[in-house]
PDB file of C-alpha atoms in Angstrom:
ATOM      1  CA  MET A   1       0.000   0.000   0.000  1.00 40.00           C
ATOM      2  CA  GLU A   2       3.011   2.277   0.363  1.00 39.00           C
ATOM      3  CA  ARG A   3       6.185   2.823  -1.571  1.00 39.00           C
ATOM      4  CA  ASN A   4       9.648   3.865  -0.452  1.00 41.00           C
ATOM      5  CA  LEU A   5      11.349   6.837  -2.044  1.00 35.00           C
ATOM      6  CA  SER A   6      15.040   7.560  -1.981  1.00 37.00           C
ATOM      7  CA  GLN A   7      17.002  10.655  -2.829  1.00 40.00           C
ATOM      8  CA  SER A   8      20.795  10.888  -3.022  1.00 40.00           C
ATOM      9  CA  GLY A   9      21.009   7.400  -1.564  1.00 42.00           C
ATOM     10  CA  LEU A  10      19.142   8.403   1.607  1.00 43.00           C
ATOM     11  CA  SER A  11      15.982   6.562   2.601  1.00 45.00           C
ATOM     12  CA  GLN A  12      12.957   8.755   3.217  1.00 52.00           C
ATOM     13  CA  ALA A  13       9.768   8.058   5.109  1.00 54.00           C
ATOM     14  CA  PRO A  14       7.237   6.019   3.102  1.00 66.00           C
ATOM     15  CA  ARG A  15       4.784   8.150   1.180  1.00 79.00           C
ATOM     16  CA  PRO A  16       1.201   6.888   1.025  1.00 87.00           C
ATOM     17  CA  LEU A  17      -0.236   6.057  -2.349  1.00 90.00           C
ATOM     18  CA  GLN A  18      -3.298   7.975  -3.543  1.00 92.00           C
ATOM     19  CA  ASN A  19      -5.532   4.981  -2.875  1.00 93.00           C
ATOM     20  CA  ARG A  20      -7.759   5.938   0.066  1.00 96.00           C
ATOM     21  CA  ILE A  21     -11.324   6.664  -1.010  1.00 96.00           C
ATOM     22  CA  ASP A  22     -13.684   9.046   0.778  1.00 98.00           C
ATOM     23  CA  PRO A  23     -17.517   8.875   0.724  1.00 98.00           C
ATOM     24  CA  PHE A  24     -17.562  11.270  -2.249  1.00 97.00           C
ATOM     25  CA  GLY A  25     -15.569   8.675  -4.209  1.00 96.00           C
ATOM     26  CA  GLU A  26     -12.471  10.878  -4.333  1.00 95.00           C
ATOM     27  CA  PHE A  27      -8.889   9.552  -4.149  1.00 94.00           C
ATOM     28  CA  HIS A  28      -6.522  10.670  -1.372  1.00 96.00           C
ATOM     29  CA  ALA A  29      -2.994   9.950  -0.156  1.00 94.00           C
ATOM     30  CA  VAL A  30      -3.236   9.680   3.631  1.00 94.00           C
ATOM     31  CA  ALA A  31      -1.487   7.569   6.241  1.00 90.00           C
ATOM     32  CA  ASP A  32      -4.682   6.167   7.781  1.00 90.00           C
ATOM     33  CA  ARG A  33      -5.286   2.577   6.715  1.00 83.00           C
ATOM     34  CA  GLY A  34      -8.634   1.250   5.576  1.00 89.00           C
ATOM     35  CA  GLY A  35     -10.518  -1.791   6.801  1.00 94.00           C
ATOM     36  CA  LEU A  36     -11.797  -2.841   3.360  1.00 96.00           C
ATOM     37  CA  MET A  37     -10.267  -2.985  -0.097  1.00 94.00           C
ATOM     38  CA  GLY A  38     -11.846  -2.539  -3.503  1.00 95.00           C
ATOM     39  CA  ASN A  39     -11.293  -1.708  -7.145  1.00 94.00           C
ATOM     40  CA  ARG A  40     -12.980  -0.155 -10.157  1.00 94.00           C
ATOM     41  CA  GLY A  41     -12.340  -2.809 -12.739  1.00 90.00           C
ATOM     42  CA  GLY A  42      -8.707  -2.399 -13.696  1.00 87.00           C
ATOM     43  CA  ARG A  43      -5.540  -0.370 -13.510  1.00 89.00           C
ATOM     44  CA  LEU A  44      -5.864   3.359 -12.870  1.00 88.00           C
ATOM     45  CA  HIS A  45      -2.238   4.101 -11.940  1.00 86.00           C
ATOM     46  CA  ARG A  46       0.908   4.727 -13.955  1.00 89.00           C
ATOM     47  CA  ASP A  47       4.158   2.752 -13.816  1.00 88.00           C
ATOM     48  CA  ASP A  48       5.559   5.238 -11.276  1.00 88.00           C
ATOM     49  CA  GLN A  49       2.592   4.509  -8.956  1.00 88.00           C
ATOM     50  CA  THR A  50       0.949   7.871  -9.468  1.00 87.00           C
ATOM     51  CA  LEU A  51      -2.737   8.088 -10.282  1.00 87.00           C
ATOM     52  CA  GLY A  52      -3.614   8.431 -13.956  1.00 86.00           C
ATOM     53  CA  GLY A  53      -6.507  10.354 -15.469  1.00 85.00           C
ATOM     54  CA  SER A  54      -9.166   7.620 -15.322  1.00 86.00           C
ATOM     55  CA  ARG A  55     -11.206   7.021 -12.178  1.00 88.00           C
ATOM     56  CA  TRP A  56     -12.711   3.704 -13.321  1.00 88.00           C
ATOM     57  CA  LYS A  57     -12.183   1.098 -16.046  1.00 88.00           C
ATOM     58  CA  ASN A  58     -15.621  -0.514 -16.021  1.00 91.00           C
ATOM     59  CA  LYS A  59     -18.875  -0.396 -14.064  1.00 94.00           C
ATOM     60  CA  HIS A  60     -17.969  -3.187 -11.632  1.00 95.00           C
ATOM     61  CA  TRP A  61     -16.970  -1.186  -8.558  1.00 96.00           C
ATOM     62  CA  LEU A  62     -16.206  -3.743  -5.859  1.00 97.00           C
ATOM     63  CA  ILE A  63     -15.837  -3.899  -2.078  1.00 98.00           C
ATOM     64  CA  CYS A  64     -13.410  -6.645  -1.049  1.00 95.00           C
ATOM     65  CA  VAL A  65     -11.795  -7.974   2.102  1.00 94.00           C
ATOM     66  CA  CYS A  66      -8.151  -7.064   2.599  1.00 87.00           C
ATOM     67  CA  GLU A  67      -7.064 -10.698   2.985  1.00 82.00           C
ATOM     68  CA  PHE A  68      -8.441 -13.638   0.971  1.00 69.00           C
ATOM     69  CA  LYS A  69      -7.080 -17.192   0.639  1.00 71.00           C
ATOM     70  CA  ASP A  70      -3.534 -16.094   1.538  1.00 68.00           C
ATOM     71  CA  ARG A  71      -3.200 -14.284  -1.777  1.00 65.00           C
ATOM     72  CA  HIS A  72      -0.250 -11.931  -2.060  1.00 63.00           C
ATOM     73  CA  ARG A  73      -0.930  -8.514  -3.560  1.00 68.00           C
ATOM     74  CA  ASP A  74       1.623  -6.331  -5.292  1.00 70.00           C
ATOM     75  CA  VAL A  75      -0.293  -3.161  -4.467  1.00 77.00           C
ATOM     76  CA  TRP A  76      -0.394  -0.795  -7.436  1.00 67.00           C
ATOM     77  CA  GLY A  77       1.698  -3.229  -9.427  1.00 66.00           C
ATOM     78  CA  ARG A  78       1.195  -4.479 -12.991  1.00 73.00           C
ATOM     79  CA  TYR A  79      -2.488  -5.313 -12.920  1.00 80.00           C
ATOM     80  CA  TYR A  80      -5.250  -3.458 -11.085  1.00 84.00           C
ATOM     81  CA  THR A  81      -5.410  -0.495  -8.733  1.00 91.00           C
ATOM     82  CA  GLU A  82      -6.277  -1.471  -5.172  1.00 92.00           C
ATOM     83  CA  LEU A  83      -8.411   1.057  -3.292  1.00 93.00           C
ATOM     84  CA  PHE A  84      -9.014   1.225   0.462  1.00 95.00           C
ATOM     85  CA  PHE A  85     -12.000   2.338   2.530  1.00 97.00           C
ATOM     86  CA  LEU A  86     -12.523   3.082   6.215  1.00 97.00           C
ATOM     87  CA  ASP A  87     -15.521   0.727   6.270  1.00 98.00           C
ATOM     88  CA  GLU A  88     -18.458  -0.448   4.194  1.00 98.00           C
ATOM     89  CA  PRO A  89     -20.737   2.603   4.609  1.00 98.00           C
ATOM     90  CA  THR A  90     -17.838   4.619   3.143  1.00 99.00           C
ATOM     91  CA  ALA A  91     -17.447   2.263   0.184  1.00 98.00           C
ATOM     92  CA  LEU A  92     -21.198   2.101  -0.425  1.00 99.00           C
ATOM     93  CA  ALA A  93     -21.427   5.902  -0.416  1.00 99.00           C
ATOM     94  CA  ALA A  94     -18.625   6.038  -2.981  1.00 98.00           C
ATOM     95  CA  GLY A  95     -20.751   3.815  -5.231  1.00 98.00           C
ATOM     96  CA  HIS A  96     -19.190   0.383  -4.682  1.00 98.00           C
ATOM     97  CA  ARG A  97     -20.922  -2.930  -3.884  1.00 98.00           C
ATOM     98  CA  PRO A  98     -19.759  -6.256  -2.347  1.00 98.00           C
ATOM     99  CA  CYS A  99     -17.554  -8.601  -4.388  1.00 97.00           C
ATOM    100  CA  PHE A 100     -19.048 -11.961  -5.378  1.00 96.00           C
ATOM    101  CA  GLU A 101     -15.696 -13.754  -5.029  1.00 94.00           C
ATOM    102  CA  CYS A 102     -14.199 -12.754  -1.688  1.00 95.00           C
ATOM    103  CA  ARG A 103     -17.462 -11.581  -0.048  1.00 96.00           C
ATOM    104  CA  ARG A 104     -19.990 -13.907  -1.636  1.00 96.00           C
ATOM    105  CA  PRO A 105     -22.490 -14.111   1.287  1.00 97.00           C
ATOM    106  CA  ALA A 106     -22.535 -10.305   1.556  1.00 98.00           C
ATOM    107  CA  ALA A 107     -22.860  -9.918  -2.220  1.00 97.00           C
ATOM    108  CA  LYS A 108     -25.801 -12.338  -2.330  1.00 96.00           C
ATOM    109  CA  ALA A 109     -27.469 -10.481   0.547  1.00 97.00           C
ATOM    110  CA  PHE A 110     -26.900  -7.160  -1.221  1.00 98.00           C
ATOM    111  CA  ILE A 111     -28.398  -8.210  -4.556  1.00 96.00           C
ATOM    112  CA  ALA A 112     -31.337  -9.832  -2.726  1.00 96.00           C
ATOM    113  CA  ALA A 113     -32.028  -6.498  -0.998  1.00 97.00           C
ATOM    114  CA  PHE A 114     -31.420  -4.428  -4.150  1.00 97.00           C
ATOM    115  CA  PRO A 115     -34.620  -2.785  -5.426  1.00 95.00           C
ATOM    116  CA  GLY A 116     -36.320  -4.002  -8.562  1.00 88.00           C
ATOM    117  CA  GLY A 117     -35.004  -7.560  -8.411  1.00 80.00           C
ATOM    118  CA  PRO A 118     -32.115  -7.113 -10.897  1.00 78.00           C
ATOM    119  CA  SER A 119     -31.620 -10.038 -13.268  1.00 79.00           C
ATOM    120  CA  GLY A 120     -27.930 -10.246 -12.420  1.00 89.00           C
ATOM    121  CA  VAL A 121     -24.736  -8.413 -11.583  1.00 94.00           C
ATOM    122  CA  GLU A 122     -24.595  -6.534 -14.901  1.00 94.00           C
ATOM    123  CA  ALA A 123     -28.051  -5.014 -14.399  1.00 95.00           C
ATOM    124  CA  MET A 124     -27.245  -4.076 -10.807  1.00 96.00           C
ATOM    125  CA  ASP A 125     -23.952  -2.432 -11.767  1.00 96.00           C
ATOM    126  CA  GLU A 126     -25.627  -0.523 -14.601  1.00 95.00           C
ATOM    127  CA  ALA A 127     -28.187   0.845 -12.145  1.00 96.00           C
ATOM    128  CA  LEU A 128     -25.510   1.792  -9.622  1.00 97.00           C
ATOM    129  CA  HIS A 129     -23.402   3.527 -12.262  1.00 96.00           C
ATOM    130  CA  ARG A 130     -26.332   5.704 -13.333  1.00 96.00           C
ATOM    131  CA  GLU A 131     -26.866   6.716  -9.723  1.00 97.00           C
ATOM    132  CA  ARG A 132     -23.283   7.329  -8.579  1.00 96.00           C
ATOM    133  CA  VAL A 133     -21.846   9.539 -11.332  1.00 94.00           C
ATOM    134  CA  ASP A 134     -23.090  12.382 -13.509  1.00 90.00           C
ATOM    135  CA  LYS A 135     -20.544  12.380 -16.329  1.00 82.00           C
ATOM    136  CA  LYS A 136     -17.394  12.544 -14.174  1.00 81.00           C
ATOM    137  CA  ARG A 137     -18.935  14.127 -11.085  1.00 88.00           C
ATOM    138  CA  LYS A 138     -20.461  12.553  -8.000  1.00 94.00           C
ATOM    139  CA  ARG A 139     -24.245  12.384  -8.288  1.00 95.00           C
ATOM    140  CA  LEU A 140     -26.127  13.520  -5.175  1.00 97.00           C
ATOM    141  CA  TRP A 141     -29.811  13.349  -4.332  1.00 98.00           C
ATOM    142  CA  ARG A 142     -32.036  14.834  -1.623  1.00 98.00           C
ATOM    143  CA  SER A 143     -33.870  13.099   1.205  1.00 98.00           C
ATOM    144  CA  ARG A 144     -35.327  13.686   4.638  1.00 98.00           C
ATOM    145  CA  LEU A 145     -32.916  12.460   7.275  1.00 98.00           C
ATOM    146  CA  GLY A 146     -35.728  10.570   8.951  1.00 98.00           C
ATOM    147  CA  ASP A 147     -36.177   8.486   5.795  1.00 98.00           C
ATOM    148  CA  LEU A 148     -32.561   7.279   5.703  1.00 99.00           C
ATOM    149  CA  PRO A 149     -31.455   3.933   7.205  1.00 98.00           C
ATOM    150  CA  ASP A 150     -28.341   3.285   9.259  1.00 98.00           C
ATOM    151  CA  GLY A 151     -25.274   3.281   7.019  1.00 98.00           C
ATOM    152  CA  ALA A 152     -26.470   5.983   4.614  1.00 99.00           C
ATOM    153  CA  MET A 153     -24.074   8.897   4.118  1.00 99.00           C
ATOM    154  CA  ILE A 154     -24.990  12.548   3.693  1.00 99.00           C
ATOM    155  CA  ALA A 155     -23.083  15.772   3.080  1.00 98.00           C
ATOM    156  CA  ARG A 156     -23.463  18.450   5.745  1.00 94.00           C
ATOM    157  CA  ASP A 157     -21.504  21.672   5.242  1.00 93.00           C
ATOM    158  CA  CYS A 158     -19.628  19.836   2.466  1.00 93.00           C
ATOM    159  CA  ALA A 159     -18.417  17.186   4.936  1.00 97.00           C
ATOM    160  CA  PRO A 160     -19.588  13.548   5.020  1.00 98.00           C
ATOM    161  CA  HIS A 161     -21.680  12.236   7.915  1.00 99.00           C
ATOM    162  CA  VAL A 162     -23.186   8.797   8.425  1.00 99.00           C
ATOM    163  CA  VAL A 163     -26.620   7.956   9.814  1.00 98.00           C
ATOM    164  CA  ARG A 164     -26.479   5.551  12.750  1.00 98.00           C
ATOM    165  CA  ALA A 165     -28.837   4.910  15.656  1.00 96.00           C
ATOM    166  CA  ASP A 166     -30.884   8.091  15.047  1.00 95.00           C
ATOM    167  CA  ALA A 167     -27.754  10.243  15.074  1.00 98.00           C
ATOM    168  CA  LEU A 168     -25.294  11.768  12.611  1.00 98.00           C
ATOM    169  CA  LEU A 169     -21.606  10.899  12.975  1.00 98.00           C
ATOM    170  CA  PRO A 170     -18.958  13.006  11.213  1.00 98.00           C
ATOM    171  CA  TRP A 171     -16.684  10.924   8.989  1.00 98.00           C
ATOM    172  CA  SER A 172     -12.884  11.030   8.664  1.00 97.00           C
ATOM    173  CA  PHE A 173     -10.213   8.656   7.366  1.00 97.00           C
ATOM    174  CA  ALA A 174      -9.360   7.894  10.996  1.00 95.00           C
ATOM    175  CA  GLY A 175     -12.937   7.018  11.962  1.00 96.00           C
ATOM    176  CA  TYR A 176     -16.166   8.643  13.117  1.00 97.00           C
ATOM    177  CA  GLY A 177     -16.539  11.572  15.467  1.00 97.00           C
ATOM    178  CA  THR A 178     -18.987  12.380  18.231  1.00 97.00           C
ATOM    179  CA  PRO A 179     -22.632  11.635  17.325  1.00 97.00           C
ATOM    180  CA  ALA A 180     -24.946  14.621  16.931  1.00 96.00           C
ATOM    181  CA  PRO A 181     -28.746  14.563  17.179  1.00 96.00           C
ATOM    182  CA  LEU A 182     -30.515  13.866  13.902  1.00 96.00           C
ATOM    183  CA  ASP A 183     -33.421  16.114  12.909  1.00 97.00           C
ATOM    184  CA  PRO A 184     -35.709  13.693  11.041  1.00 98.00           C
ATOM    185  CA  ASP A 185     -37.434  16.497   9.120  1.00 98.00           C
ATOM    186  CA  ALA A 186     -34.215  18.090   7.872  1.00 98.00           C
ATOM    187  CA  VAL A 187     -33.398  17.545   4.195  1.00 98.00           C
ATOM    188  CA  ALA A 188     -29.849  16.751   3.120  1.00 98.00           C
ATOM    189  CA  ASP A 189     -27.724  15.857   0.102  1.00 98.00           C
ATOM    190  CA  VAL A 190     -27.274  12.078   0.136  1.00 99.00           C
ATOM    191  CA  LEU A 191     -23.986  10.538  -1.012  1.00 99.00           C
ATOM    192  CA  THR A 192     -25.066   6.890  -0.979  1.00 99.00           C
ATOM    193  CA  PRO A 193     -26.811   5.924  -4.252  1.00 98.00           C
ATOM    194  CA  PRO A 194     -30.620   5.593  -3.954  1.00 98.00           C
ATOM    195  CA  SER A 195     -30.644   1.876  -4.779  1.00 98.00           C
ATOM    196  CA  THR A 196     -27.992   1.203  -2.136  1.00 98.00           C
ATOM    197  CA  VAL A 197     -30.030   3.168   0.406  1.00 99.00           C
ATOM    198  CA  ALA A 198     -33.013   0.997  -0.545  1.00 98.00           C
ATOM    199  CA  ALA A 199     -30.897  -2.131   0.001  1.00 98.00           C
ATOM    200  CA  LEU A 200     -29.897  -0.857   3.448  1.00 99.00           C
ATOM    201  CA  GLU A 201     -33.543  -0.134   4.197  1.00 98.00           C
ATOM    202  CA  ALA A 202     -34.446  -3.661   3.061  1.00 98.00           C
ATOM    203  CA  GLY A 203     -32.046  -5.198   5.545  1.00 97.00           C
ATOM    204  CA  TYR A 204     -28.532  -5.248   4.107  1.00 98.00           C
ATOM    205  CA  ARG A 205     -26.094  -4.838   7.007  1.00 98.00           C
ATOM    206  CA  PRO A 206     -22.787  -3.105   6.211  1.00 98.00           C
ATOM    207  CA  LEU A 207     -19.484  -3.676   7.998  1.00 97.00           C
ATOM    208  CA  TRP A 208     -18.541  -0.892  10.422  1.00 97.00           C
ATOM    209  CA  PRO A 209     -14.986  -0.090  11.637  1.00 93.00           C
ATOM    210  CA  GLU A 210     -15.366  -2.025  14.896  1.00 89.00           C
ATOM    211  CA  SER A 211     -15.785  -5.264  12.926  1.00 83.00           C
ATOM    212  CA  LEU A 212     -12.777  -4.682  10.650  1.00 82.00           C
ATOM    213  CA  LYS A 213      -9.012  -4.870  11.037  1.00 71.00           C
ATOM    214  CA  PRO A 214      -6.966  -2.140   9.300  1.00 64.00           C
ATOM    215  CA  ALA A 215      -5.092  -3.266   6.204  1.00 61.00           C
ATOM    216  CA  ARG A 216      -1.478  -4.147   6.814  1.00 54.00           C
TER     217      ARG A 216
END
């Protein structure tokens, strides 16, 4: 997840890669480690491990576990660009969904809760892609806070907050802040795609930081 730089033969402190994703779906280089991994269908980085111009390669935006079957990852190597999230509400807000290989039970639960009974993964990913991006920008939508389930993310004063237990918790790469009372009649910009919010409302249960170990 990190690379070492050297200058004049002297070793410098590792510099984080630009692979941490916030609830807006934006890429950041921060030291805080995520509890879940993901990808957007292919390689987005250059040979020097800097981020290229593309932000996705296809419409299959996945949420994966950081360790699976003892597989070794060459992070930001020859193949695909690994991305990291604080937790699953963060990844869902960014427009991702559970992987059918490394998180099969979660993926099956997600598609079962997905509105409209999609015929398969392709139909679900098409629907999510329409809802998460407007050309190259994050697509937002409006809702009453009282209509949002636990795990939905909103933007308040341009900063992400998550709904949990009838409260709003401010988000950061390091975790969530102090809960604030939620006004159910207030209307907010929602970051989580509408179909994902519907899946949460229908019973899909996301993974929160307390149930995850940071990536090594």
